[in-house]
Short mmCIF file of C-alpha atoms in Angstrom, two decimals:
data_model
loop_
_atom_site.label_atom_id
_atom_site.label_comp_id
_atom_site.label_asym_id
_atom_site.label_seq_id
_atom_site.Cartn_x
_atom_site.Cartn_y
_atom_site.Cartn_z
CA MET Y 278 11.71 49.28 4.75
CA ILE Y 279 14.21 47.80 1.93
CA ASN Y 280 17.92 47.35 1.64
CA GLN Y 281 18.85 45.19 -0.77
CA PHE Y 282 18.62 46.37 -4.27
CA GLY Y 283 20.12 45.31 -7.69
CA GLY Y 284 20.86 41.56 -8.61
CA THR Y 285 19.94 40.48 -4.85
CA ASN Y 286 16.68 40.25 -3.50
CA MET Y 287 14.49 42.40 -0.86
CA THR Y 288 15.08 41.00 2.30
CA GLU Y 289 11.97 42.89 3.85
CA SER Y 290 9.10 44.20 2.70
CA THR Y 291 5.70 46.10 3.43
CA ASN Y 292 3.50 43.24 1.57
CA ASN Y 293 2.72 46.08 -0.76
CA VAL Y 294 3.90 45.48 -4.23
CA PHE Y 295 3.81 49.00 -5.36
CA MET Y 296 4.79 50.64 -1.77
CA ASP Y 297 7.95 48.84 -2.20
CA TYR Y 298 8.42 49.05 -5.92
CA ARG Y 299 8.01 52.66 -5.48
CA GLU Y 300 11.06 52.31 -2.81
CA TRP Y 301 12.99 49.71 -4.77
CA VAL Y 302 13.03 52.75 -7.63
CA ALA Y 303 13.55 54.99 -5.61
CA ALA Y 304 17.07 53.60 -4.25
CA GLN Y 305 18.63 52.98 -7.79
CA PRO Y 306 20.66 54.87 -9.60
CA MET Y 307 19.33 56.39 -12.97
CA PRO Y 308 18.74 59.38 -14.46
CA PRO Y 309 15.61 61.55 -13.53
CA GLY Y 310 13.69 60.80 -16.59
CA LYS Y 311 13.84 57.15 -16.37
CA ARG Y 312 12.83 56.69 -12.80
CA LYS Y 313 9.71 59.13 -13.76
CA ALA Y 314 8.91 56.92 -16.05
CA LEU Y 315 8.66 54.13 -13.79
CA LEU Y 316 6.68 55.30 -11.65
CA ALA Y 317 4.64 56.76 -13.50
CA GLY Y 318 4.47 53.47 -15.87
CA LEU Y 319 3.89 51.31 -12.80
CA ALA Y 320 0.36 53.59 -11.96
CA VAL Y 321 -1.31 53.92 -15.45
CA PHE Y 322 -0.66 50.10 -16.18
CA ALA Y 323 -2.02 49.35 -13.27
CA ALA Y 324 -5.52 51.64 -13.88
CA ASN Y 325 -5.63 51.24 -17.69
CA GLY Y 326 -4.02 47.79 -18.14
CA TYR Y 327 -1.68 47.20 -20.70
CA ASP Y 328 -3.34 47.81 -23.94
CA GLY Y 329 -5.47 50.38 -22.54
CA ALA Y 330 -2.24 52.44 -21.65
CA SER Y 331 -0.71 55.22 -24.09
CA THR Y 332 3.04 56.28 -23.84
CA GLN Y 333 1.40 59.61 -23.81
CA GLN Y 334 -0.47 59.24 -20.97
CA ILE Y 335 2.47 57.68 -18.84
CA ALA Y 336 4.68 60.81 -20.16
CA ASP Y 337 1.89 63.33 -18.70
CA ALA Y 338 1.61 61.20 -15.52
CA ALA Y 339 5.45 61.42 -15.36
CA GLY Y 340 5.57 64.75 -16.73
CA ILE Y 341 7.87 63.99 -18.88
CA SER Y 342 7.70 63.94 -22.95
CA GLN Y 343 7.24 61.00 -25.09
CA ALA Y 344 10.32 61.25 -26.35
CA THR Y 345 11.84 60.76 -22.74
CA ILE Y 346 10.48 57.39 -22.45
CA PHE Y 347 11.63 56.20 -26.18
CA LYS Y 348 15.37 56.87 -24.95
CA TYR Y 349 15.50 54.44 -22.02
CA PHE Y 350 12.55 52.05 -23.46
CA LYS Y 351 12.39 51.04 -27.21
CA THR Y 352 8.64 49.79 -26.90
CA LYS Y 353 5.74 50.61 -24.32
CA ARG Y 354 6.11 46.15 -23.99
CA ASP Y 355 10.00 47.38 -22.71
CA LEU Y 356 8.65 49.82 -20.54
CA LEU Y 357 6.33 46.99 -18.75
CA THR Y 358 8.72 44.29 -18.49
CA ALA Y 359 11.49 46.38 -17.21
CA ILE Y 360 8.49 47.52 -14.12
CA VAL Y 361 7.53 43.24 -13.68
CA THR Y 362 10.94 42.13 -13.74
CA PRO Y 363 12.49 43.58 -10.14
CA ILE Y 364 8.70 42.84 -8.84
CA ILE Y 365 9.46 39.08 -9.39
CA THR Y 366 12.74 38.55 -9.77
CA ASN Y 367 13.71 41.17 -6.43
CA MET Y 368 10.99 40.91 -4.48
CA PHE Y 369 9.37 37.68 -4.59
CA GLY Y 370 11.16 36.29 -2.28
CA ALA Y 371 10.85 38.88 0.66
CA TYR Y 372 7.24 37.88 0.20
CA GLN Y 373 7.69 34.31 0.29
CA SER Y 374 9.73 34.94 3.58
CA SER Y 375 7.53 36.72 5.33
CA PHE Y 376 4.64 33.82 4.38
CA VAL Y 377 6.56 30.99 5.28
CA ASP Y 378 8.56 32.31 8.71
CA HIS Y 379 4.88 32.71 9.86
CA LEU Y 380 3.96 29.47 8.95
CA PRO Y 381 2.48 28.01 11.93
CA THR Y 382 4.24 24.90 13.95
CA THR Y 383 1.40 22.25 14.23
CA ASP Y 384 0.33 18.47 13.49
CA ASP Y 385 -2.77 20.11 12.24
CA LEU Y 386 -3.72 20.36 8.67
CA GLN Y 387 -6.75 22.85 8.73
CA THR Y 388 -4.88 25.06 11.58
CA LEU Y 389 -2.09 25.54 8.54
CA LEU Y 390 -4.76 25.81 6.05
CA ASP Y 391 -6.30 28.57 8.36
CA TYR Y 392 -3.10 30.59 8.30
CA VAL Y 393 -2.39 30.20 4.50
CA VAL Y 394 -5.50 31.08 2.91
CA THR Y 395 -6.17 33.92 4.75
CA ASP Y 396 -2.76 35.08 4.78
CA ARG Y 397 -2.50 34.34 1.04
CA LEU Y 398 -5.79 35.85 -0.06
CA HIS Y 399 -5.44 39.29 1.78
CA PHE Y 400 -1.94 39.51 -0.05
CA LEU Y 401 -3.76 39.41 -3.72
CA GLN Y 402 -6.40 41.46 -2.95
CA VAL Y 403 -3.98 44.30 -0.95
CA ASN Y 404 -2.25 43.57 -4.57
CA ALA Y 405 -4.91 43.12 -6.75
CA ASP Y 406 -4.04 46.12 -9.62
CA ALA Y 407 -0.03 44.53 -9.26
CA PHE Y 408 -1.45 40.93 -9.84
CA VAL Y 409 -3.43 41.35 -12.61
CA ILE Y 410 -0.10 43.86 -14.24
CA LEU Y 411 1.84 40.05 -13.36
CA PHE Y 412 -0.39 37.45 -14.87
CA SER Y 413 -0.21 39.02 -17.86
CA GLN Y 414 2.99 39.10 -17.92
CA LEU Y 415 3.95 35.30 -16.46
CA LEU Y 416 1.18 34.23 -19.47
CA THR Y 417 3.28 35.57 -22.28
CA ASN Y 418 6.71 36.05 -21.16
CA ARG Y 419 8.86 32.93 -20.74
CA HIS Y 420 12.19 34.09 -19.77
CA LEU Y 421 10.63 36.12 -16.55
CA ARG Y 422 9.21 32.58 -16.02
CA GLU Y 423 12.07 31.03 -15.82
CA GLU Y 424 14.02 33.40 -13.79
CA GLY Y 425 11.52 34.94 -11.19
CA PHE Y 426 9.74 31.59 -10.60
CA THR Y 427 12.30 28.36 -10.96
CA LYS Y 428 15.01 31.11 -8.59
CA TRP Y 429 12.35 31.04 -5.81
CA LEU Y 430 9.95 28.08 -5.78
CA GLN Y 431 13.14 25.26 -6.27
CA PRO Y 432 14.29 24.13 -3.00
CA ASP Y 433 17.80 22.67 -5.04
CA ASN Y 434 18.45 26.36 -5.56
CA GLY Y 435 19.45 26.48 -1.50
CA ASN Y 436 16.08 28.71 -0.83
CA ALA Y 437 15.69 28.43 2.79
CA ALA Y 438 11.87 29.16 2.59
CA VAL Y 439 11.19 26.63 0.39
CA ASN Y 440 12.97 24.07 2.13
CA LYS Y 441 11.05 24.88 5.29
CA ALA Y 442 7.12 24.86 3.66
CA VAL Y 443 8.28 21.65 1.76
CA GLY Y 444 8.93 20.27 4.93
CA THR Y 445 5.98 20.95 6.82
CA PHE Y 446 4.24 19.66 4.45
CA LYS Y 447 6.33 16.29 4.85
CA HIS Y 448 5.70 16.45 8.94
CA LEU Y 449 1.88 16.76 8.40
CA GLN Y 450 2.19 14.14 5.74
CA GLN Y 451 3.92 11.86 8.33
CA VAL Y 452 1.36 12.41 11.03
CA GLY Y 453 -1.07 11.33 9.10
CA GLN Y 454 -2.46 14.45 8.00
CA ILE Y 455 -1.70 14.53 3.96
CA ARG Y 456 -2.63 12.03 1.72
CA PRO Y 457 0.45 9.85 1.64
CA GLU Y 458 0.25 9.83 -1.87
CA MET Y 459 0.42 13.83 -3.00
CA THR Y 460 3.61 15.54 -4.17
CA VAL Y 461 4.68 18.87 -3.36
CA GLY Y 462 3.01 19.59 -6.84
CA ASP Y 463 -0.18 18.59 -5.80
CA VAL Y 464 -0.10 20.22 -2.69
CA ILE Y 465 0.61 23.38 -4.48
CA ARG Y 466 -1.97 23.30 -7.08
CA ALA Y 467 -4.45 21.94 -4.53
CA ILE Y 468 -3.70 25.31 -2.62
CA ALA Y 469 -3.25 27.82 -5.79
CA GLY Y 470 -5.37 26.69 -7.99
CA PRO Y 471 -9.23 27.49 -5.66
CA LEU Y 472 -7.03 30.77 -4.23
CA PHE Y 473 -6.35 32.29 -7.97
CA ILE Y 474 -9.69 30.92 -9.46
CA TYR Y 475 -11.22 32.71 -6.16
CA PHE Y 476 -9.21 36.12 -7.09
CA LEU Y 477 -9.18 36.56 -10.96
CA GLN Y 478 -13.47 35.70 -10.63
CA GLY Y 479 -13.82 38.81 -8.74
CA HIS Y 480 -11.08 41.30 -9.88
CA LEU Y 481 -11.24 40.29 -13.40
CA LEU Y 482 -14.78 38.35 -14.06
CA GLY Y 483 -17.17 40.11 -11.35
CA GLN Y 484 -19.00 38.43 -8.71
CA LEU Y 485 -21.81 35.98 -9.86
CA GLY Y 486 -23.82 36.78 -7.34
CA PRO Y 487 -24.14 38.41 -3.33
CA THR Y 488 -21.18 38.27 -2.16
CA ASP Y 489 -20.26 36.76 1.46
CA THR Y 490 -16.62 36.99 2.23
CA ALA Y 491 -16.45 35.08 5.31
CA ARG Y 492 -18.63 32.13 3.92
CA ASP Y 493 -16.26 32.34 1.17
CA LEU Y 494 -13.30 31.88 3.01
CA ALA Y 495 -15.24 28.76 4.93
CA VAL Y 496 -15.41 26.85 1.33
CA LEU Y 497 -12.20 27.73 -0.01
CA LYS Y 498 -10.22 25.99 3.07
CA ARG Y 499 -12.65 23.09 3.23
CA THR Y 500 -12.52 22.77 -0.17
CA ILE Y 501 -8.52 22.94 0.24
CA TYR Y 502 -8.40 20.84 2.92
CA ASN Y 503 -11.04 18.28 1.26
CA SER Y 504 -8.68 17.76 -1.41
CA MET Y 505 -5.25 17.09 0.46
CA ALA Y 506 -6.48 15.26 3.80
CA THR Y 507 -6.12 12.06 4.94
CA HIS Y 508 -9.83 12.14 6.55
CA PRO Y 509 -11.99 14.94 4.23
CA ILE Y 510 -14.77 16.73 6.06
CA THR Y 511 -18.20 15.62 5.09
CA GLY Y 512 -21.79 17.21 5.75
CA GLY Y 513 -23.03 20.36 7.61
CA PRO Y 514 -22.15 24.19 5.97
CA ALA Y 515 -18.73 25.06 5.66
CA LYS Y 516 -17.69 27.43 8.67
#
């Protein structure tokens, strides 16, 4: 359940972006027509993409007129921005904290990556439609990138979740599990790159052949491990 709204971050979540967003909208003080437009817009954009969605489709789904939509949002782009902004600026922190709070306390990089890769891939897959929308906006909306990701990814912003994640990384580096020359940015790229490519391949580009999820997950974990580990694994199939 969501217990904080507006300008503050959401402190609890279901880890389902659409479900949390609907609950967030329901709790905001706003005219009913605006609320209906936001909720219907989320569903129509997710189903059809931005270019494939029309304000008439959104109006029909909301049970309101196009005039009502334009009363609150000057353009279709403004409506989409109004939908994704609170997801990134208010909700991202709760998803981040939920993930980091469950990081295993370990001296073993493989144990940590088993959790990170499995958990984050599941989160992406559960929220596939939402992330397709978010990715498109983050690529084109500089203000949203700066407001959202600068806020939630910088340790010097007093972000406890980020500080804990950085502390976990530094500990594994100190015990010789992660190569000493790797920076925090290197680690983020090493993990996020393969995960996002795998996710985007499956949900935007289509699979290149038969799907074996267990094998794919094992290969992802080994690829990421070998890109970071002081002693990479060589030989034999990924397990």
